[in-house]
Short mmCIF file of C-alpha atoms and ligand atoms in Angstrom, two decimals:
data_model
loop_
_atom_site.label_atom_id
_atom_site.label_comp_id
_atom_site.label_asym_id
_atom_site.label_seq_id
_atom_site.Cartn_x
_atom_site.Cartn_y
_atom_site.Cartn_z
CA UNK A 1 -24.14 8.78 10.55
CA UNK A 2 -25.61 8.42 14.03
CA UNK A 3 -22.97 8.80 16.73
CA UNK A 4 -23.43 6.92 20.01
CA UNK A 5 -21.88 8.49 23.11
CA UNK A 6 -20.77 6.09 25.85
CA UNK A 7 -19.71 7.43 29.24
CA UNK A 8 -17.27 5.36 31.28
CA UNK A 9 -16.93 6.41 34.92
CA UNK A 10 -15.02 3.45 36.36
CA UNK A 11 -13.84 -0.07 35.63
CA UNK A 12 -17.35 -1.27 36.49
CA UNK A 13 -18.50 0.24 33.17
CA UNK A 14 -15.90 -1.59 31.06
CA UNK A 15 -18.55 -4.01 29.70
CA UNK A 16 -19.86 -1.03 27.72
CA UNK A 17 -16.61 -1.11 25.70
CA UNK A 18 -17.46 -4.45 24.01
CA UNK A 19 -19.75 -2.89 21.39
CA UNK A 20 -17.38 -0.10 20.24
CA UNK A 21 -14.46 -2.59 20.32
CA UNK A 22 -16.33 -4.87 17.93
CA UNK A 23 -17.22 -1.88 15.78
CA UNK A 24 -13.50 -0.95 15.58
CA UNK A 25 -12.45 -4.46 14.60
CA UNK A 26 -15.13 -4.54 11.88
CA UNK A 27 -14.07 -1.24 10.31
CA UNK A 28 -15.99 1.49 12.19
CA UNK A 29 -14.71 4.79 13.63
CA UNK A 30 -14.45 5.06 17.43
CA UNK A 31 -13.21 8.04 19.45
CA UNK A 32 -11.54 7.07 22.74
CA UNK A 33 -9.75 8.88 25.57
CA UNK A 34 -6.01 8.52 26.09
CA UNK A 35 -3.76 10.11 28.73
CA UNK A 36 -2.57 12.67 26.14
CA UNK A 37 -5.58 13.69 24.00
CA UNK A 38 -8.65 11.90 22.60
CA UNK A 39 -7.94 9.68 19.56
CA UNK A 40 -10.09 9.00 16.48
CA UNK A 41 -9.54 5.28 15.92
CA UNK A 42 -9.99 2.80 13.08
CA UNK A 43 -8.67 -0.71 12.43
CA UNK A 44 -5.11 0.02 11.20
CA UNK A 45 -5.13 -3.00 8.88
CA UNK A 46 -8.29 -1.95 6.96
CA UNK A 47 -7.33 0.65 4.36
CA UNK A 48 -10.87 1.90 3.69
CA UNK A 49 -11.52 2.52 7.40
CA UNK A 50 -8.23 4.37 7.74
CA UNK A 51 -9.21 6.57 4.81
CA UNK A 52 -12.49 7.35 6.60
CA UNK A 53 -10.43 8.91 9.45
CA UNK A 54 -8.90 11.42 7.04
CA UNK A 55 -12.34 12.30 5.74
CA UNK A 56 -13.91 12.77 9.19
CA UNK A 57 -11.07 15.08 10.30
CA UNK A 58 -10.47 16.83 7.00
CA UNK A 59 -6.83 15.76 7.34
CA UNK A 60 -4.29 16.00 4.47
CA UNK A 61 -3.51 12.47 3.25
CA UNK A 62 0.28 13.00 3.37
CA UNK A 63 0.18 13.14 7.18
CA UNK A 64 0.74 9.63 8.63
CA UNK A 65 -1.12 8.19 11.63
CA UNK A 66 0.03 6.61 14.88
CA UNK A 67 -0.83 2.94 15.39
CA UNK A 68 -2.05 2.19 18.95
CA UNK A 69 -1.53 -1.22 20.50
CA UNK A 70 -2.62 -2.97 23.71
CA UNK A 71 0.59 -4.93 24.44
CA UNK A 72 4.25 -4.54 23.52
CA UNK A 73 4.24 -7.85 21.59
CA UNK A 74 1.56 -6.48 19.28
CA UNK A 75 4.16 -4.11 17.78
CA UNK A 76 5.42 -7.09 15.76
CA UNK A 77 2.17 -7.02 13.76
CA UNK A 78 3.16 -3.69 12.19
CA UNK A 79 6.96 -3.26 12.47
CA UNK A 80 9.66 -5.30 10.70
CA UNK A 81 12.35 -4.60 13.30
CA UNK A 82 12.55 -3.10 16.79
CA UNK A 83 15.66 -0.85 16.90
CA UNK A 84 17.70 -0.98 20.14
CA UNK A 85 16.59 2.53 21.23
CA UNK A 86 12.94 1.57 20.72
CA UNK A 87 13.39 -1.52 22.90
CA UNK A 88 14.79 0.64 25.71
CA UNK A 89 11.97 3.19 25.46
CA UNK A 90 9.36 0.40 25.53
CA UNK A 91 10.98 -1.00 28.67
CA UNK A 92 11.15 2.36 30.49
CA UNK A 93 8.24 4.47 29.22
CA UNK A 94 5.52 2.17 27.86
CA UNK A 95 2.67 2.29 28.52
CA UNK A 96 2.82 6.09 28.31
CA UNK A 97 2.89 9.29 26.23
CA UNK A 98 5.68 8.40 23.76
CA UNK A 99 5.37 7.17 20.16
CA UNK A 100 8.14 5.25 18.41
CA UNK A 101 8.90 5.54 14.70
CA UNK A 102 10.21 2.15 13.50
CA UNK A 103 10.66 0.31 10.17
CA UNK A 104 7.22 -0.78 8.91
CA UNK A 105 5.88 -4.14 7.78
CA UNK A 106 4.31 -4.32 4.29
CA UNK A 107 0.99 -5.40 5.82
CA UNK A 108 0.43 -1.83 7.08
CA UNK A 109 -1.69 0.05 4.54
CA UNK A 110 -0.07 3.06 2.85
CA UNK A 111 -2.95 5.20 4.11
CA UNK A 112 -1.57 4.76 7.67
CA UNK A 113 2.06 5.62 6.89
CA UNK A 114 1.40 8.09 4.04
CA UNK A 115 3.70 5.88 1.96
CA UNK A 116 6.73 6.22 4.30
CA UNK A 117 8.86 3.14 5.00
CA UNK A 118 8.38 3.66 8.75
CA UNK A 119 5.38 3.37 11.07
CA UNK A 120 4.69 5.22 14.33
CA UNK A 121 3.54 3.01 17.24
CA UNK A 122 2.24 3.87 20.71
CA UNK A 123 1.05 1.92 23.76
CA UNK A 124 -1.12 4.35 25.75
CA UNK A 125 -1.46 4.13 29.53
CA UNK A 126 -5.09 5.27 29.85
CA UNK A 127 -7.10 2.32 31.26
CA UNK A 128 -10.06 2.91 28.92
CA UNK A 129 -7.79 3.07 25.85
CA UNK A 130 -5.98 -0.09 26.91
CA UNK A 131 -9.19 -2.03 27.55
CA UNK A 132 -10.74 -0.95 24.25
CA UNK A 133 -7.58 -1.86 22.31
CA UNK A 134 -7.38 -5.22 24.05
CA UNK A 135 -11.05 -6.04 23.37
CA UNK A 136 -10.80 -5.00 19.71
CA UNK A 137 -7.87 -7.37 19.16
CA UNK A 138 -6.51 -5.21 16.32
CA UNK A 139 -3.90 -2.44 16.01
CA UNK A 140 -5.75 0.89 15.89
CA UNK A 141 -4.67 3.88 13.81
CA UNK A 142 -5.67 7.07 15.62
CA UNK A 143 -4.86 10.74 15.16
CA UNK A 144 -6.08 13.33 17.64
CA UNK A 145 -9.90 13.46 17.43
CA UNK A 146 -10.23 17.10 16.35
CA UNK A 147 -11.09 18.72 13.05
CA UNK A 148 -7.72 19.27 11.34
CA UNK A 149 -6.15 22.58 12.34
CA UNK A 150 -8.17 23.04 15.56
CA UNK A 151 -6.82 22.53 19.11
CA UNK A 152 -6.57 18.83 20.01
CA UNK A 153 -9.42 17.48 22.16
CA UNK A 154 -8.76 16.82 25.83
CA UNK A 155 -12.41 16.31 26.82
CA UNK A 156 -15.36 14.51 25.20
CA UNK A 157 -17.15 17.89 24.76
CA UNK A 158 -14.38 18.98 22.37
CA UNK A 159 -14.85 15.83 20.30
CA UNK A 160 -18.62 16.29 20.23
CA UNK A 161 -18.09 19.84 18.95
CA UNK A 162 -15.89 18.61 16.07
CA UNK A 163 -16.98 15.10 15.12
CA UNK A 164 -20.62 14.49 16.11
CA UNK A 165 -22.36 12.66 13.24
CA UNK A 166 -19.02 11.76 11.61
CA UNK A 167 -18.03 8.74 13.76
CA UNK A 168 -19.79 5.61 15.13
CA UNK A 169 -18.90 6.03 18.81
CA UNK A 170 -17.49 8.63 21.15
CA UNK A 171 -16.28 7.18 24.46
CA UNK A 172 -16.33 9.81 27.19
CA UNK A 173 -13.66 9.12 29.82
CA UNK A 174 -13.38 12.64 31.28
CA UNK A 175 -10.45 15.05 31.00
CA UNK A 176 -7.07 13.85 29.68
CA UNK A 177 -4.36 14.00 32.34
CA UNK A 178 -1.32 15.01 30.24
CA UNK A 179 -3.27 17.23 27.85
CA UNK A 180 -0.63 17.46 25.07
CA UNK A 181 0.15 14.79 22.49
CA UNK A 182 2.80 12.11 22.87
CA UNK A 183 6.49 12.66 22.13
CA UNK A 184 7.28 11.27 18.65
CA UNK A 185 10.76 9.65 18.65
CA UNK A 186 12.45 8.42 15.47
CA UNK A 187 14.37 5.29 16.48
CA UNK A 188 15.51 4.44 12.93
CA UNK A 189 18.40 6.92 13.27
CA UNK A 190 21.31 7.01 15.76
CA UNK A 191 21.11 8.89 18.05
CA UNK A 192 17.32 8.72 18.22
CA UNK A 193 15.63 11.97 17.26
CA UNK A 194 12.61 13.80 18.71
CA UNK A 195 10.29 14.68 15.83
CA UNK A 196 7.60 16.15 18.11
CA UNK A 197 8.18 17.15 21.76
CA UNK A 198 5.48 15.75 24.02
CA UNK A 199 4.54 14.06 27.27
CA UNK A 200 8.00 12.47 27.80
CA UNK A 201 10.73 15.12 27.90
CA UNK A 202 14.22 15.08 26.35
CA UNK A 203 15.85 15.09 29.80
CA UNK A 204 14.42 11.70 30.82
CA UNK A 205 15.09 10.23 27.35
CA UNK A 206 18.71 11.39 27.55
CA UNK A 207 19.04 9.58 30.88
CA UNK A 208 17.91 6.26 29.37
CA UNK A 209 19.25 6.46 25.78
CA UNK A 210 22.30 8.68 26.10
CA UNK A 211 21.93 11.99 24.24
CA UNK A 212 18.90 12.20 21.90
CA UNK A 213 18.55 15.11 19.45
CA UNK A 214 15.70 17.33 18.28
CA UNK A 215 14.76 17.32 14.59
CA UNK A 216 16.21 20.57 13.21
CA UNK A 217 13.02 21.15 11.28
CA UNK A 218 11.21 21.81 14.59
CA UNK A 219 12.96 25.14 15.14
CA UNK A 220 14.73 26.00 11.88
CA UNK A 221 12.14 27.44 9.50
CA UNK A 222 14.47 26.80 6.54
CA UNK A 223 14.39 23.00 7.13
CA UNK A 224 11.34 20.75 6.49
CA UNK A 225 10.27 18.87 9.64
CA UNK A 226 10.77 15.07 9.41
CA UNK A 227 7.35 14.46 10.91
CA UNK A 228 4.92 15.50 8.17
CA UNK A 229 2.32 16.68 10.70
CA UNK A 230 4.64 19.34 12.11
CA UNK A 231 4.56 21.44 8.97
CA UNK A 232 0.84 22.20 9.15
CA UNK A 233 -0.90 25.10 10.86
CA UNK A 234 -2.25 23.49 14.00
CA UNK A 235 -3.97 23.87 17.35
CA UNK A 236 -5.27 27.25 16.28
CA UNK A 237 -8.16 29.02 18.00
CA UNK A 238 -10.36 31.32 15.88
CA UNK A 239 -9.02 34.39 17.68
CA UNK A 240 -5.75 36.03 16.75
CA UNK A 241 -3.11 34.98 19.28
CA UNK A 242 0.16 36.38 20.65
CA UNK A 243 2.59 34.83 23.15
CA UNK A 244 4.49 37.03 25.62
CA UNK A 245 7.57 35.50 27.26
CA UNK A 246 10.28 36.79 29.59
CA UNK A 247 10.86 38.66 32.82
CA UNK A 248 9.15 41.92 31.74
CA UNK A 249 6.07 40.26 30.29
CA UNK A 250 3.52 41.74 32.72
CA UNK A 251 4.06 45.36 31.64
CA UNK A 252 4.09 44.37 27.97
CA UNK A 253 0.83 42.43 28.38
CA UNK A 254 -0.83 45.49 30.00
CA UNK A 255 0.23 47.59 26.98
CA UNK A 256 -1.10 45.04 24.52
CA UNK A 257 -4.44 44.93 26.36
CA UNK A 258 -4.74 48.72 26.21
CA UNK A 259 -3.89 48.79 22.49
CA UNK A 260 -6.41 46.06 21.70
CA UNK A 261 -9.15 47.76 23.73
CA UNK A 262 -8.45 51.05 21.96
CA UNK A 263 -9.14 49.20 18.70
CA UNK A 264 -12.42 47.93 20.18
CA UNK A 265 -11.25 44.32 20.35
CA UNK A 266 -12.51 41.81 22.92
CA UNK A 267 -9.26 40.69 24.53
CA UNK A 268 -8.48 37.57 26.57
CA UNK A 269 -5.38 36.70 28.57
CA UNK A 270 -4.18 33.17 29.30
CA UNK A 271 -2.33 33.60 32.58
CA UNK A 272 -0.05 31.41 34.64
CA UNK A 273 -0.46 32.07 38.34
CA UNK A 274 -2.01 35.06 40.05
CA UNK A 275 -1.45 37.95 37.63
CA UNK A 276 -4.52 40.21 37.47
CA UNK A 277 -4.82 41.83 34.06
CA UNK A 278 -7.57 44.22 33.01
CA UNK A 279 -8.66 41.99 30.12
CA UNK A 280 -12.24 41.16 29.07
CA UNK A 281 -11.57 37.45 29.62
CA UNK A 282 -9.02 36.08 32.07
CA UNK A 283 -8.39 32.31 32.12
CA UNK A 284 -5.70 30.70 34.26
CA UNK A 285 -3.54 27.96 32.73
CA UNK A 286 -2.18 27.01 36.15
CA UNK A 287 1.01 27.64 38.05
CA UNK A 288 3.03 24.58 37.03
CA UNK A 289 3.96 23.40 33.54
CA UNK A 290 2.06 20.17 34.18
CA UNK A 291 -1.17 22.06 34.95
CA UNK A 292 -0.68 24.49 32.08
CA UNK A 293 -0.19 21.58 29.63
CA UNK A 294 -3.32 19.81 30.87
CA UNK A 295 -5.42 22.99 30.55
CA UNK A 296 -4.03 24.54 27.37
CA UNK A 297 -6.21 23.07 24.60
CA UNK A 298 -9.40 23.35 26.67
CA UNK A 299 -8.69 27.02 27.38
CA UNK A 300 -7.97 27.84 23.72
CA UNK A 301 -11.41 26.47 22.85
CA UNK A 302 -12.96 28.38 25.77
CA UNK A 303 -11.54 31.70 24.60
CA UNK A 304 -13.26 31.07 21.25
CA UNK A 305 -16.55 30.17 22.94
CA UNK A 306 -16.34 33.42 24.99
CA UNK A 307 -15.86 35.47 21.83
CA UNK A 308 -12.23 36.55 22.28
CA UNK A 309 -10.83 38.41 19.26
CA UNK A 310 -7.27 38.56 20.60
CA UNK A 311 -5.72 36.03 23.00
CA UNK A 312 -2.54 37.09 24.81
CA UNK A 313 -0.81 34.09 26.38
CA UNK A 314 1.59 34.53 29.26
CA UNK A 315 4.35 31.93 28.96
CA UNK A 316 6.72 31.64 31.91
CA UNK A 317 8.34 28.29 31.04
CA UNK A 318 11.85 27.05 30.17
CA UNK A 319 13.15 23.82 28.64
CA UNK A 320 12.55 21.07 31.18
CA UNK A 321 10.20 18.09 31.00
CA UNK A 322 6.99 18.96 29.20
CA UNK A 323 7.90 22.68 28.76
CA UNK A 324 9.28 22.37 25.18
CA UNK A 325 6.04 20.59 24.20
CA UNK A 326 3.97 23.47 25.63
CA UNK A 327 6.08 25.96 23.67
CA UNK A 328 5.83 23.94 20.47
CA UNK A 329 2.01 23.77 20.62
CA UNK A 330 1.41 27.32 21.74
CA UNK A 331 3.85 28.85 19.20
CA UNK A 332 1.98 26.95 16.49
CA UNK A 333 -1.41 28.00 17.85
CA UNK A 334 -0.19 31.60 17.62
CA UNK A 335 1.27 31.09 14.14
CA UNK A 336 4.73 31.99 15.52
CA UNK A 337 3.53 35.37 16.86
CA UNK A 338 5.86 35.59 19.90
CA UNK A 339 7.09 38.64 21.86
CA UNK A 340 10.15 38.10 24.09
CA UNK A 341 10.74 40.80 26.70
O1 TXA B 1 -0.74 11.58 21.90
C1 TXA B 1 -0.87 11.28 20.72
O2 TXA B 1 0.12 10.97 20.01
C2 TXA B 1 -2.27 11.31 20.11
C3 TXA B 1 -3.11 10.23 20.78
C4 TXA B 1 -4.47 10.07 20.16
O3 TXA B 1 -2.42 9.01 20.80
N1 TXA B 1 -2.23 11.15 18.69
C5 TXA B 1 -1.77 12.13 17.86
O4 TXA B 1 -1.87 11.83 16.52
O5 TXA B 1 -1.33 13.17 18.26
P1 TXA B 1 -1.72 12.91 15.37
O6 TXA B 1 -2.09 12.19 14.13
O7 TXA B 1 -2.51 14.10 15.70
O8 TXA B 1 -0.19 13.20 15.31
C6 TXA B 1 0.71 12.21 14.84
C7 TXA B 1 2.05 12.83 14.52
C8 TXA B 1 1.98 13.67 13.25
O9 TXA B 1 2.81 14.82 13.43
C9 TXA B 1 2.54 12.74 12.19
O10 TXA B 1 3.10 13.44 11.10
C10 TXA B 1 3.58 11.97 12.99
O11 TXA B 1 2.99 11.77 14.25
N2 TXA B 1 3.90 10.65 12.40
C11 TXA B 1 3.09 9.58 12.27
N3 TXA B 1 3.72 8.58 11.65
C12 TXA B 1 4.98 9.00 11.38
C13 TXA B 1 6.12 8.43 10.75
N4 TXA B 1 6.10 7.19 10.26
N5 TXA B 1 7.24 9.18 10.65
C14 TXA B 1 7.28 10.44 11.16
N6 TXA B 1 6.23 11.05 11.77
C15 TXA B 1 5.09 10.34 11.88
MG1 MG B 2 -3.20 16.06 15.85
#
């Protein structure tokens, strides 16, 4: 398949979205930027097109997709009921980086929901995503636009690396601002439950909904996560990876670097702030959690491109706002290889 790349620099270029929007409505595959990560979209009501997403990504078919919409009212095309908690989230946080799991309508193909009786719906805030969705006139099923298992794409270059020749269009809208995927909130249970931490943190949800809970499967390895996607190996760079957390992390990181060098390994450190380590590759995630989240997936890919064999990630964050989402992604990227000191 020949992939067309379309670069959108400002609203003046929005006319260029007409062609890919038509392609989406007619059953094609279109990659588009969102505020979280790039999405690989297909018309959510066309089963064959949805199946083509799974093929392009190499995604297991038991992992359901998020349906993206242009306006709140469009949710009615795919859900049979809007639970009270979902209504509140829509009012306070849409458009934005939070996805709502709600009871599905039968018109939604099983390929989208992986046969579940719920469907996940999101109204993104990115202007290019919103314009494309509006022009297409259809609900759009879209997972992150990476090859399954690899770090999610936050720039068009990442998508080109993974999906060139496998999709009809790639729309380049620059770097994603949030950089980690949306929060997935199950609103079919009371209290509502976070199935995947993301761009909207538990603290702000608690303030609007009363207490929300985390799915136990997120942290308890003995319990299956309720969101099928959370059970897979994910976000992983090619290099082996280890996370070092806690007050004494700097000394421990120096030791790990020395050990790796003694074994002849090319070692990279993902830092946060000014720390100067004697590693072969030093990449800075940024001082704040917001910066670190926006940079994380890009840096994991960069370590691979620079030939790192071991990545040591310095993780100085707690449990506020986007911090649990950072931990969730980076723990998974490292396959749970975490040192606390
Ligand atoms: O920020 C995002 O959410 C991005 C952008 C493109 O919108 N999309 C994204 O999609 O991250 P994906 O497919 O990579 O992750 C979707 C997650 C998976 O963990 C999946 O299992 C879960 O949402 N999910 C989808 N439908 C669900 C449902 N009905 N019940 C529970 N979990 C669901
Ligand atoms: Mg994904």
